mmCIF file of C-alpha atoms in Angstrom:
data_model
loop_
_atom_site.group_PDB
_atom_site.id
_atom_site.type_symbol
_atom_site.label_atom_id
_atom_site.label_comp_id
_atom_site.label_asym_id
_atom_site.label_seq_id
_atom_site.Cartn_x
_atom_site.Cartn_y
_atom_site.Cartn_z
ATOM 1 C CA UNK G 529 2.124 -3.597 15.987
ATOM 2 C CA UNK G 530 0.481 -3.325 12.647
ATOM 3 C CA UNK G 531 2.659 -5.832 10.933
ATOM 4 C CA UNK G 532 0.694 -8.732 13.159
ATOM 5 C CA UNK G 533 -2.888 -7.145 12.725
ATOM 6 C CA UNK G 534 -2.541 -7.481 8.826
ATOM 7 C CA UNK G 535 -0.825 -11.015 9.483
ATOM 8 C CA UNK G 536 -3.928 -11.906 11.558
ATOM 9 C CA UNK G 537 -6.603 -10.194 8.783
ATOM 10 C CA UNK G 538 -4.941 -11.765 6.048
ATOM 11 C CA UNK G 539 -4.698 -15.036 7.827
ATOM 12 C CA UNK G 540 -8.844 -15.038 8.756
ATOM 13 C CA UNK G 541 -9.365 -13.989 5.064
ATOM 14 C CA UNK G 542 -8.136 -16.952 3.673
ATOM 15 C CA UNK G 543 -9.647 -19.258 6.447
ATOM 16 C CA UNK G 544 -12.886 -17.740 5.752
ATOM 17 C CA UNK G 545 -13.090 -16.916 2.301
ATOM 18 C CA UNK G 546 -14.381 -13.259 3.602
ATOM 19 C CA UNK G 547 -13.587 -9.811 1.938
ATOM 20 C CA UNK G 548 -11.488 -7.544 4.350
ATOM 21 C CA UNK G 549 -11.632 -3.935 4.193
ATOM 22 C CA UNK G 550 -8.561 -1.680 5.934
ATOM 23 C CA UNK G 551 -8.109 2.309 5.472
ATOM 24 C CA UNK G 552 -4.714 3.235 6.030
ATOM 25 C CA UNK G 553 -2.064 5.694 5.138
ATOM 26 C CA UNK G 554 1.072 3.287 5.323
ATOM 27 C CA UNK G 555 1.337 2.029 1.856
ATOM 28 C CA UNK G 556 3.945 -0.697 2.318
ATOM 29 C CA UNK G 557 1.513 -2.410 4.165
ATOM 30 C CA UNK G 558 -1.363 -1.679 2.216
ATOM 31 C CA UNK G 559 0.978 -3.615 -0.695
ATOM 32 C CA UNK G 560 2.064 -6.501 1.121
ATOM 33 C CA UNK G 561 -1.359 -7.658 2.355
ATOM 34 C CA UNK G 562 -3.862 -6.395 -0.081
ATOM 35 C CA UNK G 563 -4.493 -7.523 -3.429
ATOM 36 C CA UNK G 564 -6.440 -4.712 -4.647
ATOM 37 C CA UNK G 565 -5.847 -0.824 -3.595
ATOM 38 C CA UNK G 566 -8.559 2.439 -3.966
ATOM 39 C CA UNK G 567 -6.469 5.721 -3.500
ATOM 40 C CA UNK G 568 -8.675 8.207 -2.322
ATOM 41 C CA UNK G 569 -7.596 12.400 -2.825
ATOM 42 C CA UNK G 570 -10.017 14.994 -1.395
ATOM 43 C CA UNK G 571 -12.740 12.592 -1.298
ATOM 44 C CA UNK G 572 -12.513 10.873 -4.960
ATOM 45 C CA UNK G 573 -11.333 8.040 -5.964
ATOM 46 C CA UNK G 574 -8.117 8.279 -8.049
ATOM 47 C CA UNK G 575 -7.117 4.566 -8.636
ATOM 48 C CA UNK G 576 -8.368 1.817 -7.930
ATOM 49 C CA UNK G 577 -6.079 -1.247 -8.853
ATOM 50 C CA UNK G 578 -3.522 -3.965 -8.034
ATOM 51 C CA UNK G 579 -1.090 -2.118 -5.889
ATOM 52 C CA UNK G 580 1.543 -2.054 -9.108
ATOM 53 C CA UNK G 581 -1.352 -0.115 -10.843
ATOM 54 C CA UNK G 582 -1.884 2.032 -7.330
ATOM 55 C CA UNK G 583 1.512 2.496 -6.397
ATOM 56 C CA UNK G 584 2.980 4.723 -9.078
ATOM 57 C CA UNK G 585 5.322 8.093 -8.335
ATOM 58 C CA UNK G 586 3.062 10.723 -9.573
ATOM 59 C CA UNK G 587 -0.203 9.469 -7.818
ATOM 60 C CA UNK G 588 1.816 9.389 -4.347
ATOM 61 C CA UNK G 589 2.822 12.567 -4.668
ATOM 62 C CA UNK G 590 0.144 14.175 -6.054
ATOM 63 C CA UNK G 591 -2.110 12.477 -3.108
ATOM 64 C CA UNK G 592 0.819 12.803 -0.338
ATOM 65 C CA UNK G 593 3.193 15.573 -1.791
ATOM 66 C CA UNK G 594 6.036 14.029 -1.326
ATOM 67 C CA UNK G 595 8.591 11.793 -3.012
ATOM 68 C CA UNK G 596 8.638 8.804 -2.916
ATOM 69 C CA UNK G 597 10.834 5.885 -4.041
ATOM 70 C CA UNK G 598 9.208 2.536 -5.195
ATOM 71 C CA UNK G 599 10.566 -1.100 -5.633
ATOM 72 C CA UNK G 600 9.236 -4.767 -5.423
ATOM 73 C CA UNK G 601 10.648 -6.681 -2.635
ATOM 74 C CA UNK G 602 12.871 -9.165 -3.465
ATOM 75 C CA UNK G 603 11.930 -11.234 -0.597
ATOM 76 C CA UNK G 604 7.960 -10.848 -0.542
ATOM 77 C CA UNK G 605 7.828 -9.637 -4.321
ATOM 78 C CA UNK G 606 5.604 -7.148 -3.137
ATOM 79 C CA UNK G 607 5.672 -3.564 -4.184
ATOM 80 C CA UNK G 608 7.859 -0.939 -1.485
ATOM 81 C CA UNK G 609 7.517 2.390 -0.775
ATOM 82 C CA UNK G 610 10.153 4.967 0.712
ATOM 83 C CA UNK G 611 9.502 8.614 0.984
ATOM 84 C CA UNK G 612 12.520 10.711 0.718
ATOM 85 C CA UNK G 613 13.514 14.828 0.256
ATOM 86 C CA UNK G 614 14.865 15.983 -2.484
ATOM 87 C CA UNK G 615 18.175 17.374 -1.530
ATOM 88 C CA UNK G 616 18.125 16.938 2.099
#
């Protein structure tokens, strides 16, 4: 469902050249479709840049309070983020 919506927004942006602003907690979707991310924490901008620049382990851990595995999807070449529990 969310994937289809993001694909639609991406197609509309490409077709019209318009700017699309979304708000999401789904980091893997944001990384796959957005060219720029702004990470907020307690109402403040903590990071602003490309998905590679913003989606860093220490920042995600600080904002979301979870441990994550971050890598590059070999098929899409976009960053992906997977949460995990230590010792779980």
